Every structure is written in structure tokens, then in C-alpha cells.
Amino acid sequence: MYPLGKDRFLANIASQDKPGPSAKLQWLFFGVAQTMRHMRNGELKTLALPRIGCGIGGLKWDEVEEALKQLEREFGVEVVIYDMPITS
């Protein structure tokens, strides 16, 4: 985790070991859980994420969303999802 000020950090969360549709839900779950543990120790309350692992990584959003909700309940950290606008 990299500090970006008093109450903000940047975390890199790995969901796959190679480019392409190879993301693993268990990697994502572990990485987000570790991030939330760190946040809880620092008393941070909100984690902002994209739909991590669901683009090129190939994970299904409904499965990732359920895992994130489970972690929210477990750690008491709110997850806010940011989507990029789709343009055509």
C-alpha cells in the first residue's frame, strides 16, 4: 500500500498471473481481504474499486460482487465501485 496523504492509500491487488482471461476469484478475494485488514488497522472506512478482474481478466461480475459484499460484511469496510462510461 502506498500512502497518498493522511487518509488515502493506493493498493495494487493482483487477480491474475498473466495477461488475458486468467483472473482468479480466490486471488482477488485474498488481495481485497488483505487490503481491508490494512485499512481496518488504519481506521479507513471506504475502498474504491473498478469492476476488478471482470474486463480482460474474464471474471463474472455477479461472482465478484458477491465476494466483495461478503468482505464488506466481514471487515466493515464500504466498497464503492467505479465504472467507466461506455461510449460507442
N, CA, C and O atoms as CSV, one atom per row, in Angstrom:
chain,resi,resn,atom,element,x,y,z
A,1,MET,N,N,0.852,-1.166,0.000
A,1,MET,CA,C,0.000,0.000,0.000
A,1,MET,C,C,0.902,1.235,0.000
A,1,MET,O,O,1.915,1.292,0.698
A,2,TYR,N,N,0.507,2.199,-0.791
A,2,TYR,CA,C,1.272,3.423,-0.940
A,2,TYR,C,C,0.457,4.596,-0.415
A,2,TYR,O,O,-0.646,4.843,-0.901
A,3,PRO,N,N,0.984,5.329,0.577
A,3,PRO,CA,C,0.232,6.457,1.117
A,3,PRO,C,C,0.088,7.579,0.087
A,3,PRO,O,O,1.031,7.906,-0.633
A,4,LEU,N,N,-1.108,8.156,0.034
A,4,LEU,CA,C,-1.394,9.298,-0.834
A,4,LEU,C,C,-1.913,10.451,0.011
A,4,LEU,O,O,-2.777,11.211,-0.428
A,5,GLY,N,N,-1.401,10.578,1.189
A,5,GLY,CA,C,-1.875,11.591,2.125
A,5,GLY,C,C,-2.228,10.931,3.442
A,5,GLY,O,O,-1.958,9.749,3.656
A,6,LYS,N,N,-2.832,11.709,4.315
A,6,LYS,CA,C,-3.140,11.241,5.666
A,6,LYS,C,C,-4.151,10.098,5.690
A,6,LYS,O,O,-4.006,9.168,6.483
A,7,ASP,N,N,-5.169,10.152,4.836
A,7,ASP,CA,C,-6.247,9.170,4.919
A,7,ASP,C,C,-6.540,8.479,3.591
A,7,ASP,O,O,-7.650,7.990,3.376
A,8,ARG,N,N,-5.551,8.436,2.697
A,8,ARG,CA,C,-5.742,7.781,1.395
A,8,ARG,C,C,-4.517,6.941,1.059
A,8,ARG,O,O,-3.378,7.338,1.302
A,9,PHE,N,N,-4.789,5.762,0.491
A,9,PHE,CA,C,-3.726,4.858,0.075
A,9,PHE,C,C,-4.056,4.299,-1.294
A,9,PHE,O,O,-5.217,4.256,-1.701
A,10,LEU,N,N,-3.029,3.875,-1.992
A,10,LEU,CA,C,-3.185,3.172,-3.256
A,10,LEU,C,C,-2.718,1.746,-3.031
A,10,LEU,O,O,-1.606,1.525,-2.551
A,11,ALA,N,N,-3.554,0.779,-3.372
A,11,ALA,CA,C,-3.200,-0.638,-3.216
A,11,ALA,C,C,-3.239,-1.302,-4.585
A,11,ALA,O,O,-4.162,-1.069,-5.365
A,12,ASN,N,N,-2.257,-2.115,-4.873
A,12,ASN,CA,C,-2.262,-2.937,-6.078
A,12,ASN,C,C,-2.746,-4.321,-5.682
A,12,ASN,O,O,-2.138,-4.974,-4.834
A,13,ILE,N,N,-3.832,-4.770,-6.287
A,13,ILE,CA,C,-4.431,-6.058,-5.955
A,13,ILE,C,C,-4.349,-6.946,-7.184
A,13,ILE,O,O,-4.982,-6.668,-8.202
A,14,ALA,N,N,-3.574,-8.007,-7.091
A,14,ALA,CA,C,-3.409,-8.922,-8.223
A,14,ALA,C,C,-4.579,-9.899,-8.292
A,14,ALA,O,O,-4.985,-10.472,-7.281
A,15,SER,N,N,-5.107,-10.078,-9.482
A,15,SER,CA,C,-6.172,-11.065,-9.674
A,15,SER,C,C,-5.762,-12.146,-10.672
A,15,SER,O,O,-6.519,-13.083,-10.925
A,16,GLN,N,N,-4.553,-12.012,-11.241
A,16,GLN,CA,C,-4.102,-12.990,-12.228
A,16,GLN,C,C,-2.592,-12.923,-12.354
A,16,GLN,O,O,-1.972,-11.931,-11.971
A,17,ASP,N,N,-2.002,-13.987,-12.894
A,17,ASP,CA,C,-0.555,-14.037,-13.037
A,17,ASP,C,C,-0.068,-13.801,-14.459
A,17,ASP,O,O,1.137,-13.730,-14.699
A,18,LYS,N,N,-0.997,-13.679,-15.402
A,18,LYS,CA,C,-0.610,-13.391,-16.782
A,18,LYS,C,C,-1.749,-12.633,-17.461
A,18,LYS,O,O,-2.902,-12.746,-17.046
A,19,PRO,N,N,-1.433,-11.866,-18.495
A,19,PRO,CA,C,-2.484,-11.117,-19.193
A,19,PRO,C,C,-3.507,-12.036,-19.847
A,19,PRO,O,O,-3.220,-13.191,-20.161
A,20,GLY,N,N,-4.694,-11.500,-20.043
A,20,GLY,CA,C,-5.756,-12.261,-20.698
A,20,GLY,C,C,-6.810,-12.714,-19.710
A,20,GLY,O,O,-6.814,-12.287,-18.555
A,21,PRO,N,N,-7.694,-13.570,-20.160
A,21,PRO,CA,C,-8.816,-14.012,-19.315
A,21,PRO,C,C,-8.389,-15.085,-18.308
A,21,PRO,O,O,-8.862,-16.221,-18.357
A,22,SER,N,N,-7.490,-14.708,-17.398
A,22,SER,CA,C,-6.954,-15.686,-16.450
A,22,SER,C,C,-7.115,-15.259,-14.993
A,22,SER,O,O,-6.471,-15.828,-14.111
A,23,ALA,N,N,-7.966,-14.265,-14.728
A,23,ALA,CA,C,-8.169,-13.809,-13.348
A,23,ALA,C,C,-8.782,-14.929,-12.514
A,23,ALA,O,O,-9.562,-15.742,-13.011
A,24,LYS,N,N,-8.413,-14.952,-11.243
A,24,LYS,CA,C,-8.901,-15.978,-10.317
A,24,LYS,C,C,-9.624,-15.290,-9.161
A,24,LYS,O,O,-9.080,-14.394,-8.515
A,25,LEU,N,N,-10.855,-15.723,-8.914
A,25,LEU,CA,C,-11.654,-15.123,-7.854
A,25,LEU,C,C,-10.954,-15.250,-6.504
A,25,LEU,O,O,-10.996,-14.316,-5.702
A,26,GLN,N,N,-10.316,-16.378,-6.240
A,26,GLN,CA,C,-9.663,-16.549,-4.935
A,26,GLN,C,C,-8.482,-15.580,-4.764
A,26,GLN,O,O,-8.223,-15.132,-3.647
A,27,TRP,N,N,-7.769,-15.252,-5.837
A,27,TRP,CA,C,-6.692,-14.265,-5.749
A,27,TRP,C,C,-7.277,-12.897,-5.403
A,27,TRP,O,O,-6.774,-12.194,-4.528
A,28,LEU,N,N,-8.338,-12.541,-6.100
A,28,LEU,CA,C,-8.981,-11.258,-5.878
A,28,LEU,C,C,-9.502,-11.177,-4.439
A,28,LEU,O,O,-9.297,-10.171,-3.760
A,29,PHE,N,N,-10.166,-12.226,-3.981
A,29,PHE,CA,C,-10.715,-12.274,-2.625
A,29,PHE,C,C,-9.603,-12.072,-1.600
A,29,PHE,O,O,-9.742,-11.274,-0.673
A,30,PHE,N,N,-8.501,-12.798,-1.773
A,30,PHE,CA,C,-7.376,-12.691,-0.839
A,30,PHE,C,C,-6.784,-11.285,-0.855
A,30,PHE,O,O,-6.514,-10.715,0.202
A,31,GLY,N,N,-6.582,-10.724,-2.039
A,31,GLY,CA,C,-5.989,-9.397,-2.152
A,31,GLY,C,C,-6.860,-8.312,-1.539
A,31,GLY,O,O,-6.359,-7.420,-0.856
A,32,VAL,N,N,-8.162,-8.387,-1.782
A,32,VAL,CA,C,-9.078,-7.402,-1.209
A,32,VAL,C,C,-9.147,-7.584,0.313
A,32,VAL,O,O,-9.180,-6.599,1.052
A,33,ALA,N,N,-9.169,-8.815,0.775
A,33,ALA,CA,C,-9.193,-9.070,2.220
A,33,ALA,C,C,-7.944,-8.500,2.893
A,33,ALA,O,O,-8.041,-7.869,3.945
A,34,GLN,N,N,-6.786,-8.715,2.300
A,34,GLN,CA,C,-5.546,-8.175,2.866
A,34,GLN,C,C,-5.591,-6.649,2.897
A,34,GLN,O,O,-5.166,-6.030,3.873
A,35,THR,N,N,-6.102,-6.053,1.835
A,35,THR,CA,C,-6.230,-4.597,1.777
A,35,THR,C,C,-7.159,-4.104,2.882
A,35,THR,O,O,-6.862,-3.116,3.554
A,36,MET,N,N,-8.282,-4.793,3.069
A,36,MET,CA,C,-9.233,-4.394,4.115
A,36,MET,C,C,-8.647,-4.573,5.511
A,36,MET,O,O,-8.936,-3.772,6.400
A,37,ARG,N,N,-7.842,-5.587,5.720
A,37,ARG,CA,C,-7.176,-5.751,7.026
A,37,ARG,C,C,-6.298,-4.531,7.306
A,37,ARG,O,O,-6.308,-3.975,8.404
A,38,HIS,N,N,-5.547,-4.137,6.297
A,38,HIS,CA,C,-4.682,-2.973,6.438
A,38,HIS,C,C,-5.516,-1.714,6.700
A,38,HIS,O,O,-5.154,-0.880,7.529
A,39,MET,N,N,-6.620,-1.593,5.990
A,39,MET,CA,C,-7.490,-0.428,6.170
A,39,MET,C,C,-8.069,-0.383,7.573
A,39,MET,O,O,-8.131,0.677,8.196
A,40,ARG,N,N,-8.489,-1.532,8.063
A,40,ARG,CA,C,-9.092,-1.595,9.402
A,40,ARG,C,C,-8.070,-1.149,10.442
A,40,ARG,O,O,-8.412,-0.436,11.385
A,41,ASN,N,N,-6.822,-1.568,10.274
A,41,ASN,CA,C,-5.768,-1.165,11.213
A,41,ASN,C,C,-5.527,0.342,11.169
A,41,ASN,O,O,-5.164,0.950,12.176
A,42,GLY,N,N,-5.732,0.942,9.989
A,42,GLY,CA,C,-5.559,2.376,9.843
A,42,GLY,C,C,-6.848,3.152,9.979
A,42,GLY,O,O,-6.870,4.366,9.773
A,43,GLU,N,N,-7.919,2.465,10.322
A,43,GLU,CA,C,-9.234,3.064,10.524
A,43,GLU,C,C,-9.786,3.745,9.270
A,43,GLU,O,O,-10.488,4.751,9.369
A,44,LEU,N,N,-9.474,3.204,8.099
A,44,LEU,CA,C,-10.057,3.695,6.852
A,44,LEU,C,C,-11.359,2.950,6.622
A,44,LEU,O,O,-11.456,1.766,6.947
A,45,LYS,N,N,-12.367,3.622,6.066
A,45,LYS,CA,C,-13.712,3.042,6.005
A,45,LYS,C,C,-14.232,2.733,4.606
A,45,LYS,O,O,-15.235,2.031,4.476
A,46,THR,N,N,-13.576,3.241,3.543
A,46,THR,CA,C,-14.106,3.080,2.190
A,46,THR,C,C,-13.015,2.616,1.242
A,46,THR,O,O,-11.906,3.150,1.243
A,47,LEU,N,N,-13.343,1.610,0.427
A,47,LEU,CA,C,-12.437,1.090,-0.599
A,47,LEU,C,C,-13.087,1.315,-1.954
A,47,LEU,O,O,-14.176,0.803,-2.211
A,48,ALA,N,N,-12.433,2.076,-2.822
A,48,ALA,CA,C,-12.945,2.346,-4.162
A,48,ALA,C,C,-12.244,1.415,-5.150
A,48,ALA,O,O,-11.018,1.307,-5.163
A,49,LEU,N,N,-13.051,0.743,-5.979
A,49,LEU,CA,C,-12.526,-0.218,-6.948
A,49,LEU,C,C,-13.256,-0.085,-8.280
A,49,LEU,O,O,-14.396,0.377,-8.334
A,50,PRO,N,N,-12.577,-0.498,-9.360
A,50,PRO,CA,C,-13.309,-0.718,-10.610
A,50,PRO,C,C,-13.954,-2.101,-10.520
A,50,PRO,O,O,-13.896,-2.731,-9.464
A,51,ARG,N,N,-14.554,-2.576,-11.578
A,51,ARG,CA,C,-15.073,-3.954,-11.603
A,51,ARG,C,C,-13.876,-4.882,-11.806
A,51,ARG,O,O,-13.696,-5.482,-12.866
A,52,ILE,N,N,-13.090,-4.973,-10.780
A,52,ILE,CA,C,-11.788,-5.634,-10.803
A,52,ILE,C,C,-11.894,-7.090,-11.267
A,52,ILE,O,O,-12.724,-7.858,-10.782
A,53,GLY,N,N,-11.036,-7.439,-12.211
A,53,GLY,CA,C,-10.976,-8.809,-12.727
A,53,GLY,C,C,-12.033,-9.154,-13.751
A,53,GLY,O,O,-12.022,-10.253,-14.304
A,54,CYS,N,N,-12.955,-8.228,-14.016
A,54,CYS,CA,C,-14.116,-8.561,-14.856
A,54,CYS,C,C,-13.996,-8.098,-16.305
A,54,CYS,O,O,-14.843,-8.437,-17.131
A,55,GLY,N,N,-12.987,-7.353,-16.615
A,55,GLY,CA,C,-12.802,-6.944,-18.006
A,55,GLY,C,C,-12.000,-8.011,-18.726
A,55,GLY,O,O,-12.487,-9.114,-18.975
A,56,ILE,N,N,-10.789,-7.676,-19.051
A,56,ILE,CA,C,-9.894,-8.610,-19.728
A,56,ILE,C,C,-9.672,-9.855,-18.877
A,56,ILE,O,O,-9.465,-10.941,-19.419
A,57,GLY,N,N,-9.712,-9.715,-17.543
A,57,GLY,CA,C,-9.482,-10.849,-16.640
A,57,GLY,C,C,-10.478,-11.977,-16.774
A,57,GLY,O,O,-10.154,-13.124,-16.467
A,58,GLY,N,N,-11.707,-11.674,-17.235
A,58,GLY,CA,C,-12.680,-12.704,-17.533
A,58,GLY,C,C,-13.585,-13.168,-16.408
A,58,GLY,O,O,-14.384,-14.082,-16.610
A,59,LEU,N,N,-13.485,-12.559,-15.211
A,59,LEU,CA,C,-14.381,-12.978,-14.126
A,59,LEU,C,C,-15.791,-12.448,-14.367
A,59,LEU,O,O,-15.977,-11.453,-15.067
A,60,LYS,N,N,-16.775,-13.115,-13.786
A,60,LYS,CA,C,-18.173,-12.689,-13.886
A,60,LYS,C,C,-18.473,-11.717,-12.754
A,60,LYS,O,O,-18.198,-11.996,-11.587
A,61,TRP,N,N,-19.049,-10.554,-13.124
A,61,TRP,CA,C,-19.288,-9.513,-12.141
A,61,TRP,C,C,-20.159,-9.982,-10.989
A,61,TRP,O,O,-19.890,-9.611,-9.847
A,62,ASP,N,N,-21.187,-10.778,-11.234
A,62,ASP,CA,C,-22.063,-11.189,-10.136
A,62,ASP,C,C,-21.298,-11.990,-9.080
A,62,ASP,O,O,-21.603,-11.887,-7.892
A,63,GLU,N,N,-20.312,-12.784,-9.494
A,63,GLU,CA,C,-19.500,-13.552,-8.542
A,63,GLU,C,C,-18.546,-12.633,-7.774
A,63,GLU,O,O,-18.379,-12.770,-6.562
A,64,VAL,N,N,-17.932,-11.707,-8.486
A,64,VAL,CA,C,-17.026,-10.756,-7.833
A,64,VAL,C,C,-17.804,-9.865,-6.869
A,64,VAL,O,O,-17.363,-9.625,-5.745
A,65,GLU,N,N,-18.963,-9.375,-7.312
A,65,GLU,CA,C,-19.787,-8.510,-6.466
A,65,GLU,C,C,-20.181,-9.221,-5.170
A,65,GLU,O,O,-20.125,-8.619,-4.098
A,66,GLU,N,N,-20.574,-10.483,-5.255
A,66,GLU,CA,C,-20.943,-11.238,-4.054
A,66,GLU,C,C,-19.749,-11.401,-3.118
A,66,GLU,O,O,-19.900,-11.291,-1.901
A,67,ALA,N,N,-18.569,-11.662,-3.670
A,67,ALA,CA,C,-17.357,-11.780,-2.848
A,67,ALA,C,C,-17.058,-10.453,-2.151
A,67,ALA,O,O,-16.703,-10.441,-0.972
A,68,LEU,N,N,-17.197,-9.342,-2.864
A,68,LEU,CA,C,-16.948,-8.032,-2.268
A,68,LEU,C,C,-17.959,-7.719,-1.171
A,68,LEU,O,O,-17.595,-7.144,-0.145
A,69,LYS,N,N,-19.212,-8.086,-1.370
A,69,LYS,CA,C,-20.233,-7.879,-0.334
A,69,LYS,C,C,-19.917,-8.692,0.913
A,69,LYS,O,O,-20.102,-8.222,2.035
A,70,GLN,N,N,-19.441,-9.915,0.709
A,70,GLN,CA,C,-19.060,-10.752,1.842
A,70,GLN,C,C,-17.927,-10.093,2.628
A,70,GLN,O,O,-17.953,-10.064,3.859
A,71,LEU,N,N,-16.943,-9.572,1.918
A,71,LEU,CA,C,-15.816,-8.911,2.577
A,71,LEU,C,C,-16.253,-7.616,3.267
A,71,LEU,O,O,-15.743,-7.287,4.337
A,72,GLU,N,N,-17.189,-6.881,2.667
A,72,GLU,CA,C,-17.734,-5.685,3.316
A,72,GLU,C,C,-18.310,-6.031,4.686
A,72,GLU,O,O,-18.038,-5.362,5.682
A,73,ARG,N,N,-19.114,-7.095,4.707
A,73,ARG,CA,C,-19.739,-7.521,5.967
A,73,ARG,C,C,-18.681,-7.961,6.979
A,73,ARG,O,O,-18.763,-7.620,8.159
A,74,GLU,N,N,-17.706,-8.705,6.521
A,74,GLU,CA,C,-16.686,-9.249,7.415
A,74,GLU,C,C,-15.808,-8.163,8.025
A,74,GLU,O,O,-15.489,-8.213,9.213
A,75,PHE,N,N,-15.416,-7.177,7.209
A,75,PHE,CA,C,-14.450,-6.180,7.669
A,75,PHE,C,C,-15.063,-4.831,8.020
A,75,PHE,O,O,-14.389,-3.989,8.615
A,76,GLY,N,N,-16.326,-4.607,7.666
A,76,GLY,CA,C,-16.948,-3.325,7.950
A,76,GLY,C,C,-16.380,-2.184,7.114
A,76,GLY,O,O,-16.401,-1.027,7.531
A,77,VAL,N,N,-15.873,-2.519,5.934
A,77,VAL,CA,C,-15.340,-1.520,5.004
A,77,VAL,C,C,-16.311,-1.413,3.837
A,77,VAL,O,O,-16.663,-2.421,3.223
A,78,GLU,N,N,-16.742,-0.194,3.530
A,78,GLU,CA,C,-17.635,0.016,2.403
A,78,GLU,C,C,-16.861,-0.084,1.095
A,78,GLU,O,O,-15.776,0.484,0.971
A,79,VAL,N,N,-17.408,-0.800,0.122
A,79,VAL,CA,C,-16.808,-0.890,-1.208
A,79,VAL,C,C,-17.636,-0.029,-2.160
A,79,VAL,O,O,-18.850,-0.198,-2.276
A,80,VAL,N,N,-16.963,0.886,-2.831
A,80,VAL,CA,C,-17.596,1.747,-3.822
A,80,VAL,C,C,-17.029,1.345,-5.179
A,80,VAL,O,O,-15.813,1.337,-5.374
A,81,ILE,N,N,-17.919,1.010,-6.119
A,81,ILE,CA,C,-17.494,0.568,-7.447
A,81,ILE,C,C,-17.585,1.737,-8.424
A,81,ILE,O,O,-18.606,2.421,-8.502
A,82,TYR,N,N,-16.522,1.948,-9.151
A,82,TYR,CA,C,-16.475,2.977,-10.199
A,82,TYR,C,C,-16.434,2.296,-11.541
A,82,TYR,O,O,-15.555,1.476,-11.808
A,83,ASP,N,N,-17.393,2.638,-12.391
A,83,ASP,CA,C,-17.463,2.114,-13.757
A,83,ASP,C,C,-17.042,3.195,-14.735
A,83,ASP,O,O,-17.321,4.379,-14.543
A,84,MET,N,N,-16.367,2.762,-15.783
A,84,MET,CA,C,-16.055,3.693,-16.862
A,84,MET,C,C,-17.283,3.802,-17.753
A,84,MET,O,O,-17.941,2.797,-18.021
A,85,PRO,N,N,-17.597,4.994,-18.211
A,85,PRO,CA,C,-18.744,5.125,-19.115
A,85,PRO,C,C,-18.485,4.408,-20.442
A,85,PRO,O,O,-17.372,4.425,-20.968
A,86,ILE,N,N,-19.503,3.800,-20.950
A,86,ILE,CA,C,-19.403,3.090,-22.238
A,86,ILE,C,C,-19.792,4.072,-23.330
A,86,ILE,O,O,-20.874,4.658,-23.300
A,87,THR,N,N,-18.911,4.239,-24.279
A,87,THR,CA,C,-19.212,5.120,-25.410
A,87,THR,C,C,-19.168,4.306,-26.683
A,87,THR,O,O,-18.412,3.342,-26.798
A,88,SER,N,N,-19.988,4.706,-27.635
A,88,SER,CA,C,-19.973,3.982,-28.900
A,88,SER,C,C,-19.746,4.904,-30.066
A,88,SER,O,O,-19.705,4.453,-31.211
